[in-house]
Amino acid sequence: MFSASHRLHSEAMSAEENHSTYGKCNNPHGHGHNYALEVTVSGPVDEHTGMICNLVDLDNFVDREILERFDHQNLNTLSEFSGEVPTTENLCASIYEIVQEGFRHARLEKVRLEETMMNSFEYAGGAEIWK
Amino acid sequence: MVYLTRKAEFSASHYYHNPDFTPEENRRIFGKCNNPNGHGHNYTLEVTVKGDVDPRSGFVVDLKQLKEILNREVLDDHRFLNKEVPEFFTRIPTTENLAIAIWQRLAPKLKTAQLHRVRVYETQDLFVDFYGEV
């Protein structure tokens, strides 16, 4: 879980188009969410440990690389979103890329990000998700 | 390809009855769900759509439009499914058939993203997934 603010606004659109596309998410002062993150990994069960990977390793990676980067930040000010609107679609893909690049102990399957209790997003590196 | 899931709730009543079965068969197969006066549930619906993120907007789908479609096609609730919803005049309104009916209402209405999954929770302990393959 992490909390961050954002404003949905595209420099490529007129003020009217930004307003009609993003509605109240276009408020220039921004607004925030509590994002709930799920990272799904897969792999063979290690015969010595009985685990796919050590959860401590996964927790530490997510704490260090995701939560420390995004928690209590304004997403619009981060380098990932200097040329991209910080929608939860794009945030989900950014988090996937970070885990995919850096976490070596198991295979990343997908990232699921809840923006609110009613809206959630999933990304599997562009692959189809069946479940 | 990004997947977006929108959750919504609706309440409706129904009962299970097949006119081709004898009264005994209906009672045996459907149990207390066969009570002709109906009973109700608070259903939770999860609609998942998939598509490429529009590079201009950063959206996979316009959530305002998706909510409007859901409100119009599904969430006009507090209905007795057997008597008020045409799909169930002849089909038994099981949660399986409800998921299929919701898919069939939504799929043709979606423009920018493609429907991926309809999940309907009848109770917290029971849900049905439908991926469109009849």
PDB file of C-alpha atoms in Angstrom:
ATOM      1  CA  MET A   1       0.000   0.000   0.000  1.00  0.00           C
ATOM      2  CA  PHE A   2       1.271   3.448  -0.807  1.00  0.00           C
ATOM      3  CA  SER A   3      -0.273   6.891  -1.012  1.00  0.00           C
ATOM      4  CA  ALA A   4       0.471   9.412  -3.712  1.00  0.00           C
ATOM      5  CA  SER A   5      -1.033  12.361  -5.502  1.00  0.00           C
ATOM      6  CA  HIS A   6      -1.369  13.050  -9.176  1.00  0.00           C
ATOM      7  CA  ARG A   7      -3.018  15.282 -11.728  1.00  0.00           C
ATOM      8  CA  LEU A   8      -4.199  13.926 -15.048  1.00  0.00           C
ATOM      9  CA  HIS A   9      -3.250  16.533 -17.616  1.00  0.00           C
ATOM     10  CA  SER A  10      -1.741  16.228 -21.076  1.00  0.00           C
ATOM     11  CA  GLU A  11       0.349  19.019 -22.594  1.00  0.00           C
ATOM     12  CA  ALA A  12      -0.732  17.714 -26.009  1.00  0.00           C
ATOM     13  CA  MET A  13      -4.378  18.663 -25.317  1.00  0.00           C
ATOM     14  CA  SER A  14      -6.163  21.986 -25.084  1.00  0.00           C
ATOM     15  CA  ALA A  15      -7.603  23.079 -21.739  1.00  0.00           C
ATOM     16  CA  GLU A  16     -11.064  22.068 -22.938  1.00  0.00           C
ATOM     17  CA  GLU A  17      -9.911  18.656 -24.104  1.00  0.00           C
ATOM     18  CA  ASN A  18      -8.063  18.056 -20.835  1.00  0.00           C
ATOM     19  CA  HIS A  19     -11.207  18.925 -18.929  1.00  0.00           C
ATOM     20  CA  SER A  20     -13.480  16.752 -21.046  1.00  0.00           C
ATOM     21  CA  THR A  21     -11.038  13.807 -20.980  1.00  0.00           C
ATOM     22  CA  TYR A  22     -10.006  13.858 -17.334  1.00  0.00           C
ATOM     23  CA  GLY A  23     -12.906  15.629 -15.602  1.00  0.00           C
ATOM     24  CA  LYS A  24     -12.182  16.356 -11.947  1.00  0.00           C
ATOM     25  CA  CYS A  25      -8.880  14.426 -12.235  1.00  0.00           C
ATOM     26  CA  ASN A  26      -7.652  17.473 -14.192  1.00  0.00           C
ATOM     27  CA  ASN A  27      -7.851  19.717 -11.087  1.00  0.00           C
ATOM     28  CA  PRO A  28      -4.548  21.670 -11.244  1.00  0.00           C
ATOM     29  CA  HIS A  29      -3.933  21.172  -7.530  1.00  0.00           C
ATOM     30  CA  GLY A  30      -3.959  17.392  -7.913  1.00  0.00           C
ATOM     31  CA  HIS A  31      -5.605  14.784  -5.733  1.00  0.00           C
ATOM     32  CA  GLY A  32      -4.465  11.552  -4.110  1.00  0.00           C
ATOM     33  CA  HIS A  33      -5.151   7.862  -3.723  1.00  0.00           C
ATOM     34  CA  ASN A  34      -4.191   5.005  -1.459  1.00  0.00           C
ATOM     35  CA  TYR A  35      -2.850   2.546  -4.002  1.00  0.00           C
ATOM     36  CA  ALA A  36      -2.929  -1.154  -3.109  1.00  0.00           C
ATOM     37  CA  LEU A  37      -0.260  -3.070  -4.999  1.00  0.00           C
ATOM     38  CA  GLU A  38      -0.189  -6.799  -5.741  1.00  0.00           C
ATOM     39  CA  VAL A  39       2.916  -8.332  -7.289  1.00  0.00           C
ATOM     40  CA  THR A  40       2.509 -11.887  -8.605  1.00  0.00           C
ATOM     41  CA  VAL A  41       5.593 -14.018  -9.184  1.00  0.00           C
ATOM     42  CA  SER A  42       5.970 -17.617 -10.272  1.00  0.00           C
ATOM     43  CA  GLY A  43       8.639 -20.281 -10.332  1.00  0.00           C
ATOM     44  CA  PRO A  44       9.444 -23.816  -9.260  1.00  0.00           C
ATOM     45  CA  VAL A  45       9.242 -24.617  -5.556  1.00  0.00           C
ATOM     46  CA  ASP A  46      12.777 -24.920  -4.182  1.00  0.00           C
ATOM     47  CA  GLU A  47      13.145 -28.423  -2.757  1.00  0.00           C
ATOM     48  CA  HIS A  48      15.206 -27.211   0.209  1.00  0.00           C
ATOM     49  CA  THR A  49      13.062 -24.280   1.296  1.00  0.00           C
ATOM     50  CA  GLY A  50       9.628 -25.256  -0.043  1.00  0.00           C
ATOM     51  CA  MET A  51       9.318 -21.710  -1.387  1.00  0.00           C
ATOM     52  CA  ILE A  52       9.191 -20.100  -4.839  1.00  0.00           C
ATOM     53  CA  CYS A  53      11.256 -17.261  -3.455  1.00  0.00           C
ATOM     54  CA  ASN A  54      11.919 -15.894  -0.025  1.00  0.00           C
ATOM     55  CA  LEU A  55       9.088 -13.457   0.747  1.00  0.00           C
ATOM     56  CA  VAL A  56      11.532 -11.342   2.741  1.00  0.00           C
ATOM     57  CA  ASP A  57      13.464 -10.732  -0.494  1.00  0.00           C
ATOM     58  CA  LEU A  58      10.282  -9.745  -2.317  1.00  0.00           C
ATOM     59  CA  ASP A  59       9.115  -7.522   0.556  1.00  0.00           C
ATOM     60  CA  ASN A  60      12.493  -5.821   0.767  1.00  0.00           C
ATOM     61  CA  PHE A  61      12.589  -5.228  -2.976  1.00  0.00           C
ATOM     62  CA  VAL A  62       9.083  -3.749  -3.089  1.00  0.00           C
ATOM     63  CA  ASP A  63       9.783  -1.586  -0.013  1.00  0.00           C
ATOM     64  CA  ARG A  64      13.037  -0.257  -1.422  1.00  0.00           C
ATOM     65  CA  GLU A  65      12.222   0.115  -5.106  1.00  0.00           C
ATOM     66  CA  ILE A  66       8.491   0.822  -5.183  1.00  0.00           C
ATOM     67  CA  LEU A  67       7.209   2.116  -1.855  1.00  0.00           C
ATOM     68  CA  GLU A  68      10.182   4.371  -1.157  1.00  0.00           C
ATOM     69  CA  ARG A  69       9.941   5.742  -4.677  1.00  0.00           C
ATOM     70  CA  PHE A  70       6.200   6.390  -4.864  1.00  0.00           C
ATOM     71  CA  ASP A  71       4.848   6.666  -1.314  1.00  0.00           C
ATOM     72  CA  HIS A  72       3.819  10.191  -0.324  1.00  0.00           C
ATOM     73  CA  GLN A  73       5.008  11.616  -3.615  1.00  0.00           C
ATOM     74  CA  ASN A  74       3.380  13.744  -6.262  1.00  0.00           C
ATOM     75  CA  LEU A  75       3.599  11.394  -9.248  1.00  0.00           C
ATOM     76  CA  ASN A  76       3.684  14.275 -11.748  1.00  0.00           C
ATOM     77  CA  THR A  77       7.049  15.376 -10.330  1.00  0.00           C
ATOM     78  CA  LEU A  78       8.754  11.990 -10.890  1.00  0.00           C
ATOM     79  CA  SER A  79      10.954  11.300 -13.926  1.00  0.00           C
ATOM     80  CA  GLU A  80       8.715   8.413 -15.108  1.00  0.00           C
ATOM     81  CA  PHE A  81       5.939  10.886 -15.719  1.00  0.00           C
ATOM     82  CA  SER A  82       7.868  13.820 -17.139  1.00  0.00           C
ATOM     83  CA  GLY A  83       6.524  12.945 -20.577  1.00  0.00           C
ATOM     84  CA  GLU A  84       3.604  10.723 -19.653  1.00  0.00           C
ATOM     85  CA  VAL A  85       0.297  11.268 -17.859  1.00  0.00           C
ATOM     86  CA  PRO A  86       0.379   9.492 -14.463  1.00  0.00           C
ATOM     87  CA  THR A  87      -2.785   7.479 -15.002  1.00  0.00           C
ATOM     88  CA  THR A  88      -2.956   4.262 -13.028  1.00  0.00           C
ATOM     89  CA  GLU A  89      -2.527   2.395 -16.331  1.00  0.00           C
ATOM     90  CA  ASN A  90       0.870   4.036 -16.777  1.00  0.00           C
ATOM     91  CA  LEU A  91       1.806   3.715 -13.088  1.00  0.00           C
ATOM     92  CA  CYS A  92       1.002   0.004 -13.210  1.00  0.00           C
ATOM     93  CA  ALA A  93       3.263  -0.446 -16.247  1.00  0.00           C
ATOM     94  CA  SER A  94       6.068   1.591 -14.598  1.00  0.00           C
ATOM     95  CA  ILE A  95       5.961  -0.595 -11.497  1.00  0.00           C
ATOM     96  CA  TYR A  96       6.006  -3.721 -13.673  1.00  0.00           C
ATOM     97  CA  GLU A  97       9.142  -2.485 -15.451  1.00  0.00           C
ATOM     98  CA  ILE A  98      10.927  -1.764 -12.157  1.00  0.00           C
ATOM     99  CA  VAL A  99      10.155  -5.233 -10.754  1.00  0.00           C
ATOM    100  CA  GLN A 100      10.946  -6.918 -14.067  1.00  0.00           C
ATOM    101  CA  GLU A 101      14.326  -5.188 -14.262  1.00  0.00           C
ATOM    102  CA  GLY A 102      15.389  -5.566 -10.665  1.00  0.00           C
ATOM    103  CA  PHE A 103      13.851  -8.609  -8.978  1.00  0.00           C
ATOM    104  CA  ARG A 104      15.887 -11.693  -9.767  1.00  0.00           C
ATOM    105  CA  HIS A 105      14.547 -14.334  -7.351  1.00  0.00           C
ATOM    106  CA  ALA A 106      11.408 -15.374  -9.279  1.00  0.00           C
ATOM    107  CA  ARG A 107       9.627 -14.699 -12.527  1.00  0.00           C
ATOM    108  CA  LEU A 108       7.309 -11.684 -12.530  1.00  0.00           C
ATOM    109  CA  GLU A 109       3.851 -12.642 -13.798  1.00  0.00           C
ATOM    110  CA  LYS A 110       1.834  -9.494 -13.280  1.00  0.00           C
ATOM    111  CA  VAL A 111       1.302  -6.337 -11.311  1.00  0.00           C
ATOM    112  CA  ARG A 112      -2.147  -5.402 -10.063  1.00  0.00           C
ATOM    113  CA  LEU A 113      -2.810  -1.926  -8.754  1.00  0.00           C
ATOM    114  CA  GLU A 114      -5.992  -0.817  -6.988  1.00  0.00           C
ATOM    115  CA  GLU A 115      -6.587   2.890  -7.354  1.00  0.00           C
ATOM    116  CA  THR A 116      -9.798   2.778  -5.312  1.00  0.00           C
ATOM    117  CA  MET A 117     -11.983  -0.032  -4.004  1.00  0.00           C
ATOM    118  CA  MET A 118     -13.902   0.211  -7.271  1.00  0.00           C
ATOM    119  CA  ASN A 119     -11.116   0.521  -9.872  1.00  0.00           C
ATOM    120  CA  SER A 120      -8.108  -1.703 -10.405  1.00  0.00           C
ATOM    121  CA  PHE A 121      -5.548  -2.253 -13.170  1.00  0.00           C
ATOM    122  CA  GLU A 122      -3.385  -5.180 -14.211  1.00  0.00           C
ATOM    123  CA  TYR A 123      -0.318  -5.393 -16.429  1.00  0.00           C
ATOM    124  CA  ALA A 124       1.709  -8.436 -17.441  1.00  0.00           C
ATOM    125  CA  GLY A 125       4.295  -6.819 -19.698  1.00  0.00           C
ATOM    126  CA  GLY A 126       1.819  -6.685 -22.552  1.00  0.00           C
ATOM    127  CA  ALA A 127       0.950 -10.383 -22.321  1.00  0.00           C
ATOM    128  CA  GLU A 128      -2.565 -11.742 -22.034  1.00  0.00           C
ATOM    129  CA  ILE A 129      -3.807 -12.537 -18.537  1.00  0.00           C
ATOM    130  CA  TRP A 130      -6.195 -15.436 -18.272  1.00  0.00           C
ATOM    131  CA  LYS A 131      -7.064 -15.447 -14.589  1.00  0.00           C
TER     132      LYS A 131
ATOM    133  CA  MET B   1      -2.164  -4.522 -23.093  1.00  0.00           C
ATOM    134  CA  VAL B   2      -3.512  -3.265 -19.749  1.00  0.00           C
ATOM    135  CA  TYR B   3      -6.513  -4.647 -17.894  1.00  0.00           C
ATOM    136  CA  LEU B   4      -8.937  -2.425 -16.003  1.00  0.00           C
ATOM    137  CA  THR B   5     -11.498  -3.785 -13.553  1.00  0.00           C
ATOM    138  CA  ARG B   6     -14.488  -1.748 -12.455  1.00  0.00           C
ATOM    139  CA  LYS B   7     -16.509  -2.956  -9.508  1.00  0.00           C
ATOM    140  CA  ALA B   8     -20.210  -2.217  -8.893  1.00  0.00           C
ATOM    141  CA  GLU B   9     -23.011  -3.498  -6.705  1.00  0.00           C
ATOM    142  CA  PHE B  10     -26.639  -4.217  -7.425  1.00  0.00           C
ATOM    143  CA  SER B  11     -29.475  -5.928  -5.612  1.00  0.00           C
ATOM    144  CA  ALA B  12     -32.095  -8.164  -7.170  1.00  0.00           C
ATOM    145  CA  SER B  13     -34.403 -11.059  -6.403  1.00  0.00           C
ATOM    146  CA  HIS B  14     -34.882 -14.328  -8.241  1.00  0.00           C
ATOM    147  CA  TYR B  15     -35.934 -17.943  -7.922  1.00  0.00           C
ATOM    148  CA  TYR B  16     -34.852 -21.080  -9.713  1.00  0.00           C
ATOM    149  CA  HIS B  17     -37.486 -23.101 -11.515  1.00  0.00           C
ATOM    150  CA  ASN B  18     -37.510 -25.197 -14.663  1.00  0.00           C
ATOM    151  CA  PRO B  19     -41.023 -25.767 -16.078  1.00  0.00           C
ATOM    152  CA  ASP B  20     -39.780 -29.001 -17.691  1.00  0.00           C
ATOM    153  CA  PHE B  21     -39.101 -30.497 -14.253  1.00  0.00           C
ATOM    154  CA  THR B  22     -41.766 -31.927 -11.937  1.00  0.00           C
ATOM    155  CA  PRO B  23     -42.383 -29.989  -8.703  1.00  0.00           C
ATOM    156  CA  GLU B  24     -40.416 -32.707  -6.867  1.00  0.00           C
ATOM    157  CA  GLU B  25     -37.482 -32.398  -9.264  1.00  0.00           C
ATOM    158  CA  ASN B  26     -37.497 -28.619  -8.979  1.00  0.00           C
ATOM    159  CA  ARG B  27     -37.415 -28.876  -5.186  1.00  0.00           C
ATOM    160  CA  ARG B  28     -34.724 -31.556  -5.215  1.00  0.00           C
ATOM    161  CA  ILE B  29     -32.439 -29.764  -7.670  1.00  0.00           C
ATOM    162  CA  PHE B  30     -32.934 -26.156  -6.617  1.00  0.00           C
ATOM    163  CA  GLY B  31     -33.755 -26.592  -2.913  1.00  0.00           C
ATOM    164  CA  LYS B  32     -34.817 -23.419  -1.148  1.00  0.00           C
ATOM    165  CA  CYS B  33     -33.922 -21.393  -4.265  1.00  0.00           C
ATOM    166  CA  ASN B  34     -37.121 -22.862  -5.769  1.00  0.00           C
ATOM    167  CA  ASN B  35     -39.389 -20.788  -3.478  1.00  0.00           C
ATOM    168  CA  PRO B  36     -41.683 -19.112  -6.079  1.00  0.00           C
ATOM    169  CA  ASN B  37     -41.912 -15.902  -4.054  1.00  0.00           C
ATOM    170  CA  GLY B  38     -38.253 -15.299  -4.750  1.00  0.00           C
ATOM    171  CA  HIS B  39     -35.336 -14.286  -2.582  1.00  0.00           C
ATOM    172  CA  GLY B  40     -32.661 -11.667  -3.053  1.00  0.00           C
ATOM    173  CA  HIS B  41     -28.957 -11.018  -3.116  1.00  0.00           C
ATOM    174  CA  ASN B  42     -26.591  -8.093  -3.050  1.00  0.00           C
ATOM    175  CA  TYR B  43     -24.571  -8.873  -6.143  1.00  0.00           C
ATOM    176  CA  THR B  44     -21.082  -7.526  -6.678  1.00  0.00           C
ATOM    177  CA  LEU B  45     -20.101  -7.162 -10.300  1.00  0.00           C
ATOM    178  CA  GLU B  46     -16.541  -6.875 -11.573  1.00  0.00           C
ATOM    179  CA  VAL B  47     -16.165  -5.954 -15.218  1.00  0.00           C
ATOM    180  CA  THR B  48     -12.656  -6.305 -16.677  1.00  0.00           C
ATOM    181  CA  VAL B  49     -11.766  -4.698 -19.985  1.00  0.00           C
ATOM    182  CA  LYS B  50      -8.462  -4.887 -21.839  1.00  0.00           C
ATOM    183  CA  GLY B  51      -6.702  -2.816 -24.441  1.00  0.00           C
ATOM    184  CA  ASP B  52      -3.658  -0.779 -25.267  1.00  0.00           C
ATOM    185  CA  VAL B  53      -3.087   2.436 -23.346  1.00  0.00           C
ATOM    186  CA  ASP B  54      -3.926   5.453 -25.487  1.00  0.00           C
ATOM    187  CA  PRO B  55      -0.616   7.358 -25.658  1.00  0.00           C
ATOM    188  CA  ARG B  56      -2.397  10.717 -25.603  1.00  0.00           C
ATOM    189  CA  SER B  57      -4.719  10.200 -22.646  1.00  0.00           C
ATOM    190  CA  GLY B  58      -2.897   7.424 -20.775  1.00  0.00           C
ATOM    191  CA  PHE B  59      -6.248   5.609 -20.509  1.00  0.00           C
ATOM    192  CA  VAL B  60      -7.189   2.108 -21.597  1.00  0.00           C
ATOM    193  CA  VAL B  61     -10.853   3.122 -21.496  1.00  0.00           C
ATOM    194  CA  ASP B  62     -12.803   6.251 -20.582  1.00  0.00           C
ATOM    195  CA  LEU B  63     -14.106   5.329 -17.118  1.00  0.00           C
ATOM    196  CA  LYS B  64     -16.941   7.853 -17.384  1.00  0.00           C
ATOM    197  CA  GLN B  65     -18.245   6.068 -20.470  1.00  0.00           C
ATOM    198  CA  LEU B  66     -17.769   2.650 -18.899  1.00  0.00           C
ATOM    199  CA  LYS B  67     -19.728   3.757 -15.822  1.00  0.00           C
ATOM    200  CA  GLU B  68     -22.519   5.149 -18.011  1.00  0.00           C
ATOM    201  CA  ILE B  69     -22.762   1.864 -19.931  1.00  0.00           C
ATOM    202  CA  LEU B  70     -22.814  -0.116 -16.690  1.00  0.00           C
ATOM    203  CA  ASN B  71     -25.463   2.123 -15.181  1.00  0.00           C
ATOM    204  CA  ARG B  72     -27.667   1.905 -18.254  1.00  0.00           C
ATOM    205  CA  GLU B  73     -27.261  -1.788 -19.076  1.00  0.00           C
ATOM    206  CA  VAL B  74     -26.876  -3.448 -15.696  1.00  0.00           C
ATOM    207  CA  LEU B  75     -27.261  -1.290 -12.623  1.00  0.00           C
ATOM    208  CA  ASP B  76     -30.920  -0.307 -12.988  1.00  0.00           C
ATOM    209  CA  ASP B  77     -31.424  -2.653 -10.052  1.00  0.00           C
ATOM    210  CA  HIS B  78     -33.939  -3.702  -7.393  1.00  0.00           C
ATOM    211  CA  ARG B  79     -35.594  -6.010  -9.920  1.00  0.00           C
ATOM    212  CA  PHE B  80     -37.200  -9.445  -9.757  1.00  0.00           C
ATOM    213  CA  LEU B  81     -35.004 -11.063 -12.407  1.00  0.00           C
ATOM    214  CA  ASN B  82     -37.518 -13.763 -13.450  1.00  0.00           C
ATOM    215  CA  LYS B  83     -40.313 -11.268 -14.075  1.00  0.00           C
ATOM    216  CA  GLU B  84     -38.655  -8.033 -15.125  1.00  0.00           C
ATOM    217  CA  VAL B  85     -35.516  -8.899 -17.068  1.00  0.00           C
ATOM    218  CA  PRO B  86     -36.272 -10.339 -20.540  1.00  0.00           C
ATOM    219  CA  GLU B  87     -33.226 -12.637 -20.590  1.00  0.00           C
ATOM    220  CA  PHE B  88     -34.762 -14.560 -17.704  1.00  0.00           C
ATOM    221  CA  PHE B  89     -38.304 -14.949 -18.986  1.00  0.00           C
ATOM    222  CA  THR B  90     -37.122 -18.284 -20.403  1.00  0.00           C
ATOM    223  CA  ARG B  91     -33.683 -18.825 -18.855  1.00  0.00           C
ATOM    224  CA  ILE B  92     -33.163 -19.640 -15.183  1.00  0.00           C
ATOM    225  CA  PRO B  93     -31.540 -16.618 -13.475  1.00  0.00           C
ATOM    226  CA  THR B  94     -28.637 -18.508 -11.957  1.00  0.00           C
ATOM    227  CA  THR B  95     -25.476 -16.538 -11.340  1.00  0.00           C
ATOM    228  CA  GLU B  96     -23.962 -18.398 -14.310  1.00  0.00           C
ATOM    229  CA  ASN B  97     -26.705 -17.123 -16.624  1.00  0.00           C
ATOM    230  CA  LEU B  98     -26.552 -13.675 -15.039  1.00  0.00           C
ATOM    231  CA  ALA B  99     -22.831 -13.401 -15.870  1.00  0.00           C
ATOM    232  CA  ILE B 100     -23.548 -14.470 -19.471  1.00  0.00           C
ATOM    233  CA  ALA B 101     -26.445 -11.995 -19.807  1.00  0.00           C
ATOM    234  CA  ILE B 102     -24.292  -9.148 -18.455  1.00  0.00           C
ATOM    235  CA  TRP B 103     -21.522 -10.065 -20.918  1.00  0.00           C
ATOM    236  CA  GLN B 104     -23.986 -10.066 -23.809  1.00  0.00           C
ATOM    237  CA  ARG B 105     -25.306  -6.656 -22.822  1.00  0.00           C
ATOM    238  CA  LEU B 106     -21.887  -5.051 -22.357  1.00  0.00           C
ATOM    239  CA  ALA B 107     -19.710  -6.557 -25.107  1.00  0.00           C
ATOM    240  CA  PRO B 108     -21.404  -4.817 -28.072  1.00  0.00           C
ATOM    241  CA  LYS B 109     -21.445  -1.454 -26.277  1.00  0.00           C
ATOM    242  CA  LEU B 110     -17.707  -1.190 -25.597  1.00  0.00           C
ATOM    243  CA  LYS B 111     -15.863   0.825 -28.213  1.00  0.00           C
ATOM    244  CA  THR B 112     -12.241   1.472 -27.248  1.00  0.00           C
ATOM    245  CA  ALA B 113     -11.483  -1.493 -24.997  1.00  0.00           C
ATOM    246  CA  GLN B 114     -12.452  -5.130 -25.293  1.00  0.00           C
ATOM    247  CA  LEU B 115     -14.430  -6.999 -22.662  1.00  0.00           C
ATOM    248  CA  HIS B 116     -12.198  -9.577 -20.967  1.00  0.00           C
ATOM    249  CA  ARG B 117     -14.103 -10.979 -18.013  1.00  0.00           C
ATOM    250  CA  VAL B 118     -17.407 -10.586 -16.177  1.00  0.00           C
ATOM    251  CA  ARG B 119     -17.270 -11.736 -12.564  1.00  0.00           C
ATOM    252  CA  VAL B 120     -20.479 -11.818 -10.547  1.00  0.00           C
ATOM    253  CA  TYR B 121     -20.449 -12.451  -6.812  1.00  0.00           C
ATOM    254  CA  GLU B 122     -23.813 -13.763  -5.621  1.00  0.00           C
ATOM    255  CA  THR B 123     -22.550 -13.789  -2.044  1.00  0.00           C
ATOM    256  CA  GLN B 124     -19.103 -13.198  -0.584  1.00  0.00           C
ATOM    257  CA  ASP B 125     -18.456 -16.944  -0.846  1.00  0.00           C
ATOM    258  CA  LEU B 126     -19.630 -17.610  -4.384  1.00  0.00           C
ATOM    259  CA  PHE B 127     -18.759 -16.034  -7.683  1.00  0.00           C
ATOM    260  CA  VAL B 128     -18.930 -16.891 -11.375  1.00  0.00           C
ATOM    261  CA  ASP B 129     -16.444 -15.851 -14.083  1.00  0.00           C
ATOM    262  CA  PHE B 130     -17.385 -15.617 -17.748  1.00  0.00           C
ATOM    263  CA  TYR B 131     -14.847 -14.934 -20.496  1.00  0.00           C
ATOM    264  CA  GLY B 132     -17.259 -14.795 -23.402  1.00  0.00           C
ATOM    265  CA  GLU B 133     -16.972 -18.291 -24.798  1.00  0.00           C
ATOM    266  CA  VAL B 134     -20.485 -19.713 -24.814  1.00  0.00           C
TER     267      VAL B 134
END
